[in-house]
Amino acid sequence: MTSKRMKNDPNRWYCSFRYVNLDGETKQKKKEGFSTKKEADEFERNFLNNIKFNPEMNFKSLYKMYLEDMKPRIKEHTLTNKEYITENKILPYFKDMKISEIGSIEIQRWQNSLLSALNHSTNKPYAPTYLKTINNQLTAIFNYAVKFHNLQNNPVHKVGTIGEKHAPEKEIWSLKEFNTFINLVEDKTLHLGFNILYWSGCRIGELLALTWSDIDFKNNMININKSYQRINGKDVITEPKTKKSIRKITIISSVIEEIEAYKKLFYKPDPDDRIFNCTKHKFEHGITNICKRNNLNKIRIHDLRHSHASLLLNEGINIVALSKRLGHEKVSTTLNIYSHMIPNDDKILNVMENLSVTKS
């Protein structure tokens, strides 16, 4: 509650608060002259209770209610992503429609418009995983209305989803392909960053958040305990993706030595200084240009993480150890992503045959 004592009359109380009306507009309400704080709080509570969800309200109004409820519950970068997707892919279609007008037919028309649309940056259809993300966001908004505002059902559920949860099989580099690439990287920052990404399997946000104090030179270890994002033009350091993402990763000596050499390029760096004072755009731009100039098979930055996982699985590292190293919350997550890389029956049979020969 936002009730306070009045400045010109300390024996009286007032309340001041914001609310969203049925047209989706944010309004300010102020009421003065209450004898007690309890009375002021009760007025605010009753006022807000009277502005309940109404199926005749427009979608934009529901979205604003949803957003206000989500703000204190989720991370800033997650909120930013939700806002971007809703305001660019959902609101343009639904914003002025009444909730009562949004049924299966309208949902299906919206989905069809996405399926036929082109990504402006690539001039190609949206990726199946992105379509799934957009559809999930609309589902989340209506789930909110069902759970907290007594909407009878979620119209998206009746129609079903579009897109795919996981992308097609990951593009990866073998060790030979990575070595070909890294030998062409002349920029010292990019060279070190790509090496850490490939040999540790960390996420790009985890790499960019690394500080000098996170490097254990003595034990060849990197401490992953935070993540970096560029949000609305600001550098933002957040907690890692999940609790299991806080971890220590061993890394090969040659990369530790490269980190030491890179550190010497700076004059007395502070332990809390970020090692990579840049954004992921530098790495995305770098990998694209180098691959294009040298006619290499281009992969995404995140695919270096997949390449690391593939390297370890091919060397017989078990899935539980890999899951821990990658910072997945559950081993099932690792299995869902990398099950196609686990040795097949033929490979298992070969191993067993070799063991039987050794035994005899």
PDB file of N, CA and C in Angstrom, residues 55-125:
ATOM      1  N   PRO A  55     -14.253  -9.082 -19.477  1.00  0.00           N
ATOM      2  CA  PRO A  55     -14.061  -9.613 -20.832  1.00  0.00           C
ATOM      3  C   PRO A  55     -14.291  -8.578 -21.925  1.00  0.00           C
ATOM      4  N   GLU A  56     -14.890  -7.431 -21.551  1.00  0.00           N
ATOM      5  CA  GLU A  56     -15.096  -6.366 -22.532  1.00  0.00           C
ATOM      6  C   GLU A  56     -13.893  -5.429 -22.606  1.00  0.00           C
ATOM      7  N   MET A  57     -12.904  -5.626 -21.717  1.00  0.00           N
ATOM      8  CA  MET A  57     -11.691  -4.815 -21.779  1.00  0.00           C
ATOM      9  C   MET A  57     -10.894  -5.221 -23.013  1.00  0.00           C
ATOM     10  N   ASN A  58     -10.032  -4.323 -23.509  1.00  0.00           N
ATOM     11  CA  ASN A  58      -9.249  -4.685 -24.687  1.00  0.00           C
ATOM     12  C   ASN A  58      -7.983  -5.453 -24.293  1.00  0.00           C
ATOM     13  N   PHE A  59      -7.373  -6.078 -25.273  1.00  0.00           N
ATOM     14  CA  PHE A  59      -6.208  -6.930 -25.016  1.00  0.00           C
ATOM     15  C   PHE A  59      -5.041  -6.119 -24.453  1.00  0.00           C
ATOM     16  N   LYS A  60      -4.880  -4.904 -24.934  1.00  0.00           N
ATOM     17  CA  LYS A  60      -3.778  -4.060 -24.467  1.00  0.00           C
ATOM     18  C   LYS A  60      -3.869  -3.831 -22.965  1.00  0.00           C
ATOM     19  N   SER A  61      -5.085  -3.658 -22.471  1.00  0.00           N
ATOM     20  CA  SER A  61      -5.297  -3.459 -21.038  1.00  0.00           C
ATOM     21  C   SER A  61      -4.905  -4.704 -20.250  1.00  0.00           C
ATOM     22  N   LEU A  62      -5.295  -5.876 -20.754  1.00  0.00           N
ATOM     23  CA  LEU A  62      -4.911  -7.134 -20.099  1.00  0.00           C
ATOM     24  C   LEU A  62      -3.393  -7.283 -20.080  1.00  0.00           C
ATOM     25  N   TYR A  63      -2.749  -6.944 -21.187  1.00  0.00           N
ATOM     26  CA  TYR A  63      -1.287  -7.050 -21.272  1.00  0.00           C
ATOM     27  C   TYR A  63      -0.614  -6.156 -20.234  1.00  0.00           C
ATOM     28  N   LYS A  64      -1.117  -4.946 -20.051  1.00  0.00           N
ATOM     29  CA  LYS A  64      -0.528  -4.035 -19.067  1.00  0.00           C
ATOM     30  C   LYS A  64      -0.677  -4.585 -17.655  1.00  0.00           C
ATOM     31  N   MET A  65      -1.826  -5.172 -17.356  1.00  0.00           N
ATOM     32  CA  MET A  65      -2.030  -5.792 -16.043  1.00  0.00           C
ATOM     33  C   MET A  65      -1.034  -6.936 -15.846  1.00  0.00           C
ATOM     34  N   TYR A  66      -0.888  -7.742 -16.873  1.00  0.00           N
ATOM     35  CA  TYR A  66       0.052  -8.879 -16.842  1.00  0.00           C
ATOM     36  C   TYR A  66       1.475  -8.383 -16.606  1.00  0.00           C
ATOM     37  N   LEU A  67       1.853  -7.332 -17.327  1.00  0.00           N
ATOM     38  CA  LEU A  67       3.218  -6.811 -17.243  1.00  0.00           C
ATOM     39  C   LEU A  67       3.519  -6.263 -15.851  1.00  0.00           C
ATOM     40  N   GLU A  68       2.577  -5.523 -15.290  1.00  0.00           N
ATOM     41  CA  GLU A  68       2.769  -4.969 -13.947  1.00  0.00           C
ATOM     42  C   GLU A  68       2.947  -6.080 -12.919  1.00  0.00           C
ATOM     43  N   ASP A  69       2.231  -7.180 -13.110  1.00  0.00           N
ATOM     44  CA  ASP A  69       2.325  -8.309 -12.184  1.00  0.00           C
ATOM     45  C   ASP A  69       3.646  -9.055 -12.336  1.00  0.00           C
ATOM     46  N   MET A  70       4.183  -9.084 -13.557  1.00  0.00           N
ATOM     47  CA  MET A  70       5.415  -9.832 -13.828  1.00  0.00           C
ATOM     48  C   MET A  70       6.675  -9.088 -13.392  1.00  0.00           C
ATOM     49  N   LYS A  71       6.645  -7.765 -13.407  1.00  0.00           N
ATOM     50  CA  LYS A  71       7.857  -6.962 -13.174  1.00  0.00           C
ATOM     51  C   LYS A  71       8.635  -7.356 -11.930  1.00  0.00           C
ATOM     52  N   PRO A  72       7.999  -7.506 -10.765  1.00  0.00           N
ATOM     53  CA  PRO A  72       8.784  -7.854  -9.573  1.00  0.00           C
ATOM     54  C   PRO A  72       9.148  -9.334  -9.483  1.00  0.00           C
ATOM     55  N   ARG A  73       8.669 -10.151 -10.430  1.00  0.00           N
ATOM     56  CA  ARG A  73       8.823 -11.605 -10.316  1.00  0.00           C
ATOM     57  C   ARG A  73       9.907 -12.188 -11.215  1.00  0.00           C
ATOM     58  N   ILE A  74      10.309 -11.461 -12.251  1.00  0.00           N
ATOM     59  CA  ILE A  74      11.254 -12.028 -13.216  1.00  0.00           C
ATOM     60  C   ILE A  74      12.450 -11.107 -13.412  1.00  0.00           C
ATOM     61  N   LYS A  75      13.514 -11.656 -13.990  1.00  0.00           N
ATOM     62  CA  LYS A  75      14.736 -10.889 -14.225  1.00  0.00           C
ATOM     63  C   LYS A  75      14.502  -9.825 -15.295  1.00  0.00           C
ATOM     64  N   GLU A  76      15.333  -8.780 -15.221  1.00  0.00           N
ATOM     65  CA  GLU A  76      15.145  -7.635 -16.115  1.00  0.00           C
ATOM     66  C   GLU A  76      15.246  -8.030 -17.588  1.00  0.00           C
ATOM     67  N   HIS A  77      16.242  -8.856 -17.931  1.00  0.00           N
ATOM     68  CA  HIS A  77      16.406  -9.215 -19.345  1.00  0.00           C
ATOM     69  C   HIS A  77      15.252 -10.094 -19.832  1.00  0.00           C
ATOM     70  N   THR A  78      14.681 -10.915 -18.924  1.00  0.00           N
ATOM     71  CA  THR A  78      13.522 -11.733 -19.291  1.00  0.00           C
ATOM     72  C   THR A  78      12.315 -10.840 -19.554  1.00  0.00           C
ATOM     73  N   LEU A  79      12.134  -9.831 -18.700  1.00  0.00           N
ATOM     74  CA  LEU A  79      11.036  -8.880 -18.876  1.00  0.00           C
ATOM     75  C   LEU A  79      11.184  -8.131 -20.196  1.00  0.00           C
ATOM     76  N   THR A  80      12.418  -7.707 -20.502  1.00  0.00           N
ATOM     77  CA  THR A  80      12.679  -6.986 -21.752  1.00  0.00           C
ATOM     78  C   THR A  80      12.322  -7.839 -22.961  1.00  0.00           C
ATOM     79  N   ASN A  81      12.675  -9.112 -22.906  1.00  0.00           N
ATOM     80  CA  ASN A  81      12.350 -10.023 -24.010  1.00  0.00           C
ATOM     81  C   ASN A  81      10.838 -10.184 -24.173  1.00  0.00           C
ATOM     82  N   LYS A  82      10.134 -10.319 -23.034  1.00  0.00           N
ATOM     83  CA  LYS A  82       8.676 -10.450 -23.075  1.00  0.00           C
ATOM     84  C   LYS A  82       8.035  -9.200 -23.685  1.00  0.00           C
ATOM     85  N   GLU A  83       8.530  -8.034 -23.272  1.00  0.00           N
ATOM     86  CA  GLU A  83       7.997  -6.779 -23.798  1.00  0.00           C
ATOM     87  C   GLU A  83       8.227  -6.678 -25.302  1.00  0.00           C
ATOM     88  N   TYR A  84       9.440  -7.019 -25.741  1.00  0.00           N
ATOM     89  CA  TYR A  84       9.766  -6.911 -27.165  1.00  0.00           C
ATOM     90  C   TYR A  84       8.864  -7.818 -28.002  1.00  0.00           C
ATOM     91  N   ILE A  85       8.740  -9.062 -27.579  1.00  0.00           N
ATOM     92  CA  ILE A  85       7.933 -10.024 -28.338  1.00  0.00           C
ATOM     93  C   ILE A  85       6.467  -9.598 -28.376  1.00  0.00           C
ATOM     94  N   THR A  86       5.930  -9.206 -27.211  1.00  0.00           N
ATOM     95  CA  THR A  86       4.509  -8.839 -27.157  1.00  0.00           C
ATOM     96  C   THR A  86       4.227  -7.579 -27.960  1.00  0.00           C
ATOM     97  N   GLU A  87       5.072  -6.571 -27.792  1.00  0.00           N
ATOM     98  CA  GLU A  87       4.801  -5.279 -28.418  1.00  0.00           C
ATOM     99  C   GLU A  87       5.086  -5.260 -29.917  1.00  0.00           C
ATOM    100  N   ASN A  88       5.867  -6.226 -30.399  1.00  0.00           N
ATOM    101  CA  ASN A  88       6.188  -6.260 -31.826  1.00  0.00           C
ATOM    102  C   ASN A  88       5.467  -7.364 -32.592  1.00  0.00           C
ATOM    103  N   LYS A  89       5.117  -8.460 -31.911  1.00  0.00           N
ATOM    104  CA  LYS A  89       4.539  -9.604 -32.613  1.00  0.00           C
ATOM    105  C   LYS A  89       3.101  -9.936 -32.201  1.00  0.00           C
ATOM    106  N   ILE A  90       2.651  -9.385 -31.085  1.00  0.00           N
ATOM    107  CA  ILE A  90       1.313  -9.740 -30.580  1.00  0.00           C
ATOM    108  C   ILE A  90       0.383  -8.526 -30.525  1.00  0.00           C
ATOM    109  N   LEU A  91       0.829  -7.450 -29.884  1.00  0.00           N
ATOM    110  CA  LEU A  91      -0.015  -6.262 -29.732  1.00  0.00           C
ATOM    111  C   LEU A  91      -0.496  -5.666 -31.053  1.00  0.00           C
ATOM    112  N   PRO A  92       0.361  -5.583 -32.081  1.00  0.00           N
ATOM    113  CA  PRO A  92      -0.124  -4.995 -33.340  1.00  0.00           C
ATOM    114  C   PRO A  92      -1.380  -5.681 -33.880  1.00  0.00           C
ATOM    115  N   TYR A  93      -1.565  -6.937 -33.564  1.00  0.00           N
ATOM    116  CA  TYR A  93      -2.728  -7.691 -34.060  1.00  0.00           C
ATOM    117  C   TYR A  93      -3.918  -7.606 -33.104  1.00  0.00           C
ATOM    118  N   PHE A  94      -3.658  -7.716 -31.802  1.00  0.00           N
ATOM    119  CA  PHE A  94      -4.753  -7.898 -30.838  1.00  0.00           C
ATOM    120  C   PHE A  94      -5.093  -6.671 -29.992  1.00  0.00           C
ATOM    121  N   LYS A  95      -4.267  -5.633 -29.990  1.00  0.00           N
ATOM    122  CA  LYS A  95      -4.346  -4.610 -28.935  1.00  0.00           C
ATOM    123  C   LYS A  95      -5.725  -3.974 -28.733  1.00  0.00           C
ATOM    124  N   ASP A  96      -6.447  -3.699 -29.821  1.00  0.00           N
ATOM    125  CA  ASP A  96      -7.739  -3.022 -29.681  1.00  0.00           C
ATOM    126  C   ASP A  96      -8.920  -3.983 -29.608  1.00  0.00           C
ATOM    127  N   MET A  97      -8.649  -5.272 -29.717  1.00  0.00           N
ATOM    128  CA  MET A  97      -9.734  -6.257 -29.631  1.00  0.00           C
ATOM    129  C   MET A  97     -10.172  -6.449 -28.183  1.00  0.00           C
ATOM    130  N   LYS A  98     -11.470  -6.632 -27.993  1.00  0.00           N
ATOM    131  CA  LYS A  98     -11.964  -7.000 -26.675  1.00  0.00           C
ATOM    132  C   LYS A  98     -11.595  -8.458 -26.408  1.00  0.00           C
ATOM    133  N   ILE A  99     -11.365  -8.780 -25.154  1.00  0.00           N
ATOM    134  CA  ILE A  99     -11.017 -10.158 -24.796  1.00  0.00           C
ATOM    135  C   ILE A  99     -12.113 -11.122 -25.249  1.00  0.00           C
ATOM    136  N   SER A 100     -13.358 -10.678 -25.146  1.00  0.00           N
ATOM    137  CA  SER A 100     -14.487 -11.532 -25.536  1.00  0.00           C
ATOM    138  C   SER A 100     -14.509 -11.816 -27.037  1.00  0.00           C
ATOM    139  N   GLU A 101     -13.790 -10.999 -27.822  1.00  0.00           N
ATOM    140  CA  GLU A 101     -13.767 -11.174 -29.277  1.00  0.00           C
ATOM    141  C   GLU A 101     -12.637 -12.096 -29.742  1.00  0.00           C
ATOM    142  N   ILE A 102     -11.723 -12.406 -28.834  1.00  0.00           N
ATOM    143  CA  ILE A 102     -10.557 -13.204 -29.219  1.00  0.00           C
ATOM    144  C   ILE A 102     -10.848 -14.680 -28.972  1.00  0.00           C
ATOM    145  N   GLY A 103     -11.183 -15.372 -30.035  1.00  0.00           N
ATOM    146  CA  GLY A 103     -11.465 -16.803 -29.948  1.00  0.00           C
ATOM    147  C   GLY A 103     -10.537 -17.599 -30.841  1.00  0.00           C
ATOM    148  N   SER A 104     -10.894 -18.831 -31.102  1.00  0.00           N
ATOM    149  CA  SER A 104     -10.047 -19.744 -31.876  1.00  0.00           C
ATOM    150  C   SER A 104      -9.736 -19.213 -33.268  1.00  0.00           C
ATOM    151  N   ILE A 105     -10.740 -18.617 -33.917  1.00  0.00           N
ATOM    152  CA  ILE A 105     -10.543 -18.141 -35.290  1.00  0.00           C
ATOM    153  C   ILE A 105      -9.512 -17.022 -35.330  1.00  0.00           C
ATOM    154  N   GLU A 106      -9.610 -16.065 -34.386  1.00  0.00           N
ATOM    155  CA  GLU A 106      -8.660 -14.954 -34.369  1.00  0.00           C
ATOM    156  C   GLU A 106      -7.247 -15.433 -34.029  1.00  0.00           C
ATOM    157  N   ILE A 107      -7.160 -16.382 -33.109  1.00  0.00           N
ATOM    158  CA  ILE A 107      -5.844 -16.930 -32.755  1.00  0.00           C
ATOM    159  C   ILE A 107      -5.220 -17.605 -33.976  1.00  0.00           C
ATOM    160  N   GLN A 108      -6.013 -18.371 -34.695  1.00  0.00           N
ATOM    161  CA  GLN A 108      -5.496 -19.088 -35.867  1.00  0.00           C
ATOM    162  C   GLN A 108      -5.076 -18.113 -36.971  1.00  0.00           C
ATOM    163  N   ARG A 109      -5.834 -17.056 -37.156  1.00  0.00           N
ATOM    164  CA  ARG A 109      -5.465 -16.042 -38.155  1.00  0.00           C
ATOM    165  C   ARG A 109      -4.135 -15.385 -37.786  1.00  0.00           C
ATOM    166  N   TRP A 110      -3.981 -15.091 -36.510  1.00  0.00           N
ATOM    167  CA  TRP A 110      -2.716 -14.496 -36.034  1.00  0.00           C
ATOM    168  C   TRP A 110      -1.551 -15.455 -36.264  1.00  0.00           C
ATOM    169  N   GLN A 111      -1.750 -16.728 -35.918  1.00  0.00           N
ATOM    170  CA  GLN A 111      -0.699 -17.723 -36.133  1.00  0.00           C
ATOM    171  C   GLN A 111      -0.342 -17.827 -37.614  1.00  0.00           C
ATOM    172  N   ASN A 112      -1.344 -17.825 -38.472  1.00  0.00           N
ATOM    173  CA  ASN A 112      -1.092 -17.918 -39.912  1.00  0.00           C
ATOM    174  C   ASN A 112      -0.310 -16.711 -40.426  1.00  0.00           C
ATOM    175  N   SER A 113      -0.591 -15.542 -39.851  1.00  0.00           N
ATOM    176  CA  SER A 113       0.143 -14.341 -40.268  1.00  0.00           C
ATOM    177  C   SER A 113       1.620 -14.449 -39.900  1.00  0.00           C
ATOM    178  N   LEU A 114       1.914 -15.084 -38.763  1.00  0.00           N
ATOM    179  CA  LEU A 114       3.304 -15.291 -38.357  1.00  0.00           C
ATOM    180  C   LEU A 114       3.986 -16.324 -39.250  1.00  0.00           C
ATOM    181  N   LEU A 115       3.259 -17.378 -39.580  1.00  0.00           N
ATOM    182  CA  LEU A 115       3.825 -18.448 -40.409  1.00  0.00           C
ATOM    183  C   LEU A 115       4.168 -17.957 -41.813  1.00  0.00           C
ATOM    184  N   SER A 116       3.438 -16.960 -42.290  1.00  0.00           N
ATOM    185  CA  SER A 116       3.683 -16.445 -43.641  1.00  0.00           C
ATOM    186  C   SER A 116       4.582 -15.210 -43.653  1.00  0.00           C
ATOM    187  N   ALA A 117       4.893 -14.673 -42.471  1.00  0.00           N
ATOM    188  CA  ALA A 117       5.710 -13.454 -42.386  1.00  0.00           C
ATOM    189  C   ALA A 117       7.189 -13.762 -42.606  1.00  0.00           C
ATOM    190  N   LEU A 118       7.949 -12.716 -42.967  1.00  0.00           N
ATOM    191  CA  LEU A 118       9.388 -12.851 -43.162  1.00  0.00           C
ATOM    192  C   LEU A 118      10.133 -12.062 -42.104  1.00  0.00           C
ATOM    193  N   ASN A 119      11.231 -12.604 -41.648  1.00  0.00           N
ATOM    194  CA  ASN A 119      12.127 -11.909 -40.728  1.00  0.00           C
ATOM    195  C   ASN A 119      12.806 -10.783 -41.501  1.00  0.00           C
ATOM    196  N   HIS A 120      12.643  -9.537 -41.037  1.00  0.00           N
ATOM    197  CA  HIS A 120      13.166  -8.383 -41.776  1.00  0.00           C
ATOM    198  C   HIS A 120      14.687  -8.417 -41.929  1.00  0.00           C
ATOM    199  N   SER A 121      15.378  -8.984 -40.956  1.00  0.00           N
ATOM    200  CA  SER A 121      16.848  -8.989 -41.005  1.00  0.00           C
ATOM    201  C   SER A 121      17.409 -10.053 -41.947  1.00  0.00           C
ATOM    202  N   THR A 122      16.649 -11.144 -42.168  1.00  0.00           N
ATOM    203  CA  THR A 122      17.149 -12.234 -43.016  1.00  0.00           C
ATOM    204  C   THR A 122      16.334 -12.421 -44.293  1.00  0.00           C
ATOM    205  N   ASN A 123      15.144 -11.795 -44.325  1.00  0.00           N
ATOM    206  CA  ASN A 123      14.215 -11.962 -45.453  1.00  0.00           C
ATOM    207  C   ASN A 123      13.819 -13.424 -45.645  1.00  0.00           C
ATOM    208  N   LYS A 124      13.815 -14.163 -44.534  1.00  0.00           N
ATOM    209  CA  LYS A 124      13.411 -15.565 -44.533  1.00  0.00           C
ATOM    210  C   LYS A 124      12.304 -15.759 -43.499  1.00  0.00           C
ATOM    211  N   PRO A 125      11.542 -16.844 -43.571  1.00  0.00           N
ATOM    212  CA  PRO A 125      10.518 -17.105 -42.546  1.00  0.00           C
ATOM    213  C   PRO A 125      11.135 -17.200 -41.152  1.00  0.00           C
TER     214      PRO A 125
END
